[in-house]
Amino acid sequence: PIRTGPHRMKRQVIGVLRISTWVAVAPFLVLFATRVQWGETWRAFRSASPSLLLMAAAVNLTSLVLKGVRWWVFLRPVGADSLWLAMRATFAGAGLNNVLVANGGEAARVIFVARATRVPSAKILATFALERLCVAGPARGAIAEARELEAGRPRQRGPIG
């Protein structure tokens, strides 16, 4: 059967957008890859401490796992209850953040989960915003505490301690 009407048009538009995106992004990837001094990068990698490299990789992976689990906690109430999906989206988003500008991987993980679960993207985006707020609050507190310690001011005790 030959498809006609809006469904066929939508698929064609999506196809054109995908190709256009690759055409727009590919030159920047090539430009980036040609500007990196690969020889120097490889020498620095080889001369680095293997134990420090392993520790850094372990910390990075642990951070990503915790980020995925934290997001999954917010995804479950809106109907996206797969931990595996949250983890795949989180790791894919982190990878895309390495090559896209302005943390484009974060937007990609919202789209990835919305498409896979058929939950409205507005709900998935709301869970993403909540997850980011959970990171922002403690980070601001840690920065404020560090500034106080650096300034040599005594810590103000609150009602908890």
Tab-separated table of C-alpha atoms in Angstrom, residues 6-155:
chain	number	residue	atom	x	y	z
A	6	PRO	CA	-0.046	13.758	6.540
A	7	HIS	CA	1.654	10.569	7.797
A	8	ARG	CA	3.799	10.256	4.674
A	9	MET	CA	4.551	13.983	4.723
A	10	LYS	CA	5.624	13.813	8.357
A	11	ARG	CA	8.033	10.937	7.651
A	12	GLN	CA	9.509	12.836	4.712
A	13	VAL	CA	9.990	15.983	6.795
A	14	ILE	CA	11.653	13.994	9.567
A	15	GLY	CA	13.950	12.345	7.010
A	16	VAL	CA	14.928	15.696	5.532
A	17	LEU	CA	15.553	17.127	9.012
A	18	ARG	CA	17.781	14.197	9.940
A	19	ILE	CA	19.851	14.524	6.799
A	20	SER	CA	20.048	18.307	7.220
A	21	THR	CA	21.242	17.896	10.797
A	22	TRP	CA	24.029	15.521	9.745
A	23	VAL	CA	25.019	17.824	6.901
A	24	ALA	CA	25.218	20.726	9.366
A	25	VAL	CA	27.021	18.827	12.153
A	26	ALA	CA	29.498	16.762	10.089
A	27	PRO	CA	31.746	19.686	9.073
A	28	PHE	CA	32.086	20.735	12.709
A	29	LEU	CA	33.009	17.196	13.732
A	30	VAL	CA	35.645	17.082	10.987
A	31	LEU	CA	36.915	20.516	12.006
A	32	PHE	CA	37.139	19.432	15.636
A	33	ALA	CA	38.882	16.168	14.774
A	34	THR	CA	41.465	17.930	12.621
A	35	ARG	CA	42.245	20.581	15.256
A	36	VAL	CA	43.095	18.115	18.015
A	37	GLN	CA	46.797	17.387	18.313
A	38	TRP	CA	46.366	13.619	18.414
A	39	GLY	CA	50.058	12.793	18.808
A	40	GLU	CA	50.411	14.986	21.871
A	41	THR	CA	47.121	13.703	23.252
A	42	TRP	CA	48.255	10.099	22.883
A	43	ARG	CA	51.637	10.834	24.509
A	44	ALA	CA	49.922	12.478	27.484
A	45	PHE	CA	47.579	9.509	27.814
A	46	ARG	CA	50.439	7.005	27.711
A	47	SER	CA	52.487	8.930	30.268
A	48	ALA	CA	49.563	9.293	32.705
A	49	SER	CA	49.290	7.125	35.773
A	50	PRO	CA	47.227	3.999	34.915
A	51	SER	CA	45.790	3.865	38.427
A	52	LEU	CA	44.664	7.508	38.229
A	53	LEU	CA	43.135	6.913	34.805
A	54	LEU	CA	41.225	3.892	36.109
A	55	MET	CA	40.086	5.807	39.165
A	56	ALA	CA	38.914	8.732	37.020
A	57	ALA	CA	37.030	6.372	34.709
A	58	ALA	CA	35.419	4.628	37.692
A	59	VAL	CA	34.346	7.943	39.231
A	60	ASN	CA	32.951	9.116	35.892
A	61	LEU	CA	30.991	5.897	35.327
A	62	THR	CA	29.697	5.911	38.901
A	63	SER	CA	28.568	9.497	38.450
A	64	LEU	CA	26.683	8.581	35.279
A	65	VAL	CA	25.035	5.583	36.942
A	66	LEU	CA	23.902	7.728	39.869
A	67	LYS	CA	22.600	10.365	37.446
A	68	GLY	CA	20.604	7.702	35.597
A	69	VAL	CA	19.161	6.256	38.799
A	70	ARG	CA	18.294	9.726	40.106
A	71	TRP	CA	16.408	10.515	36.877
A	72	TRP	CA	14.691	7.112	36.911
A	73	VAL	CA	13.257	7.930	40.360
A	74	PHE	CA	11.474	10.899	38.756
A	75	LEU	CA	10.557	9.023	35.574
A	76	ARG	CA	8.661	6.216	37.313
A	77	PRO	CA	5.619	8.289	38.417
A	78	VAL	CA	5.002	9.527	34.852
A	79	GLY	CA	4.988	6.013	33.395
A	80	ALA	CA	8.567	5.544	32.239
A	81	ASP	CA	9.504	2.886	34.759
A	82	SER	CA	12.424	1.165	33.006
A	83	LEU	CA	15.723	1.664	34.810
A	84	TRP	CA	17.531	0.233	31.786
A	85	LEU	CA	15.965	2.874	29.510
A	86	ALA	CA	16.898	5.685	31.898
A	87	MET	CA	20.481	4.402	32.007
A	88	ARG	CA	20.772	4.049	28.221
A	89	ALA	CA	19.390	7.553	27.719
A	90	THR	CA	21.738	8.976	30.358
A	91	PHE	CA	24.829	7.353	28.848
A	92	ALA	CA	23.772	8.326	25.304
A	93	GLY	CA	23.170	11.907	26.447
A	94	ALA	CA	26.579	12.060	28.120
A	95	GLY	CA	28.221	10.832	24.937
A	96	LEU	CA	26.358	13.367	22.822
A	97	ASN	CA	27.322	16.152	25.224
A	98	ASN	CA	30.925	15.511	24.161
A	99	VAL	CA	30.200	16.406	20.535
A	100	LEU	CA	27.177	18.732	20.655
A	101	VAL	CA	27.065	22.322	21.817
A	102	ALA	CA	25.127	23.591	24.829
A	103	ASN	CA	24.600	20.148	26.378
A	104	GLY	CA	22.536	18.957	23.421
A	105	GLY	CA	22.812	15.439	24.786
A	106	GLU	CA	20.493	16.383	27.636
A	107	ALA	CA	17.760	17.282	25.156
A	108	ALA	CA	18.461	14.065	23.282
A	109	ARG	CA	17.922	11.928	26.368
A	110	VAL	CA	14.511	13.538	26.938
A	111	ILE	CA	13.543	12.796	23.330
A	112	PHE	CA	14.948	9.270	23.557
A	113	VAL	CA	12.829	8.376	26.599
A	114	ALA	CA	9.706	10.128	25.304
A	115	ARG	CA	9.838	8.200	22.031
A	116	ALA	CA	10.629	4.867	23.654
A	117	THR	CA	7.838	5.093	26.232
A	118	ARG	CA	5.261	7.146	24.322
A	119	VAL	CA	4.937	9.330	27.415
A	120	PRO	CA	4.375	12.976	26.404
A	121	SER	CA	7.690	14.777	26.071
A	122	ALA	CA	6.439	17.568	28.365
A	123	LYS	CA	6.211	15.069	31.233
A	124	ILE	CA	9.665	13.658	30.496
A	125	LEU	CA	11.066	17.192	30.302
A	126	ALA	CA	9.493	17.973	33.686
A	127	THR	CA	11.237	14.954	35.233
A	128	PHE	CA	14.499	16.139	33.700
A	129	ALA	CA	14.000	19.604	35.218
A	130	LEU	CA	13.309	18.082	38.651
A	131	GLU	CA	16.413	15.921	38.391
A	132	ARG	CA	18.519	18.967	37.507
A	133	LEU	CA	17.080	20.904	40.458
A	134	CYS	CA	18.181	18.098	42.760
A	135	VAL	CA	21.725	18.672	41.529
A	136	ALA	CA	21.625	22.477	41.557
A	137	GLY	CA	20.596	22.955	45.193
A	138	PRO	CA	23.376	20.940	46.837
A	139	ALA	CA	25.910	22.322	44.347
A	140	ARG	CA	25.000	25.893	45.282
A	141	GLY	CA	25.290	25.000	48.958
A	142	ALA	CA	28.714	23.450	48.444
A	143	ILE	CA	29.912	26.514	46.525
A	144	ALA	CA	28.636	28.847	49.228
A	145	GLU	CA	30.326	26.742	51.915
A	146	ALA	CA	33.603	26.752	49.967
A	147	ARG	CA	33.468	30.534	49.638
A	148	GLU	CA	32.928	30.919	53.376
A	149	LEU	CA	35.823	28.593	54.159
A	150	GLU	CA	38.079	30.352	51.672
A	151	ALA	CA	37.243	33.734	53.192
A	152	GLY	CA	38.132	32.354	56.617
A	153	ARG	CA	34.738	33.173	58.071
A	154	PRO	CA	33.339	30.901	60.719
A	155	ARG	CA	30.481	28.718	59.590
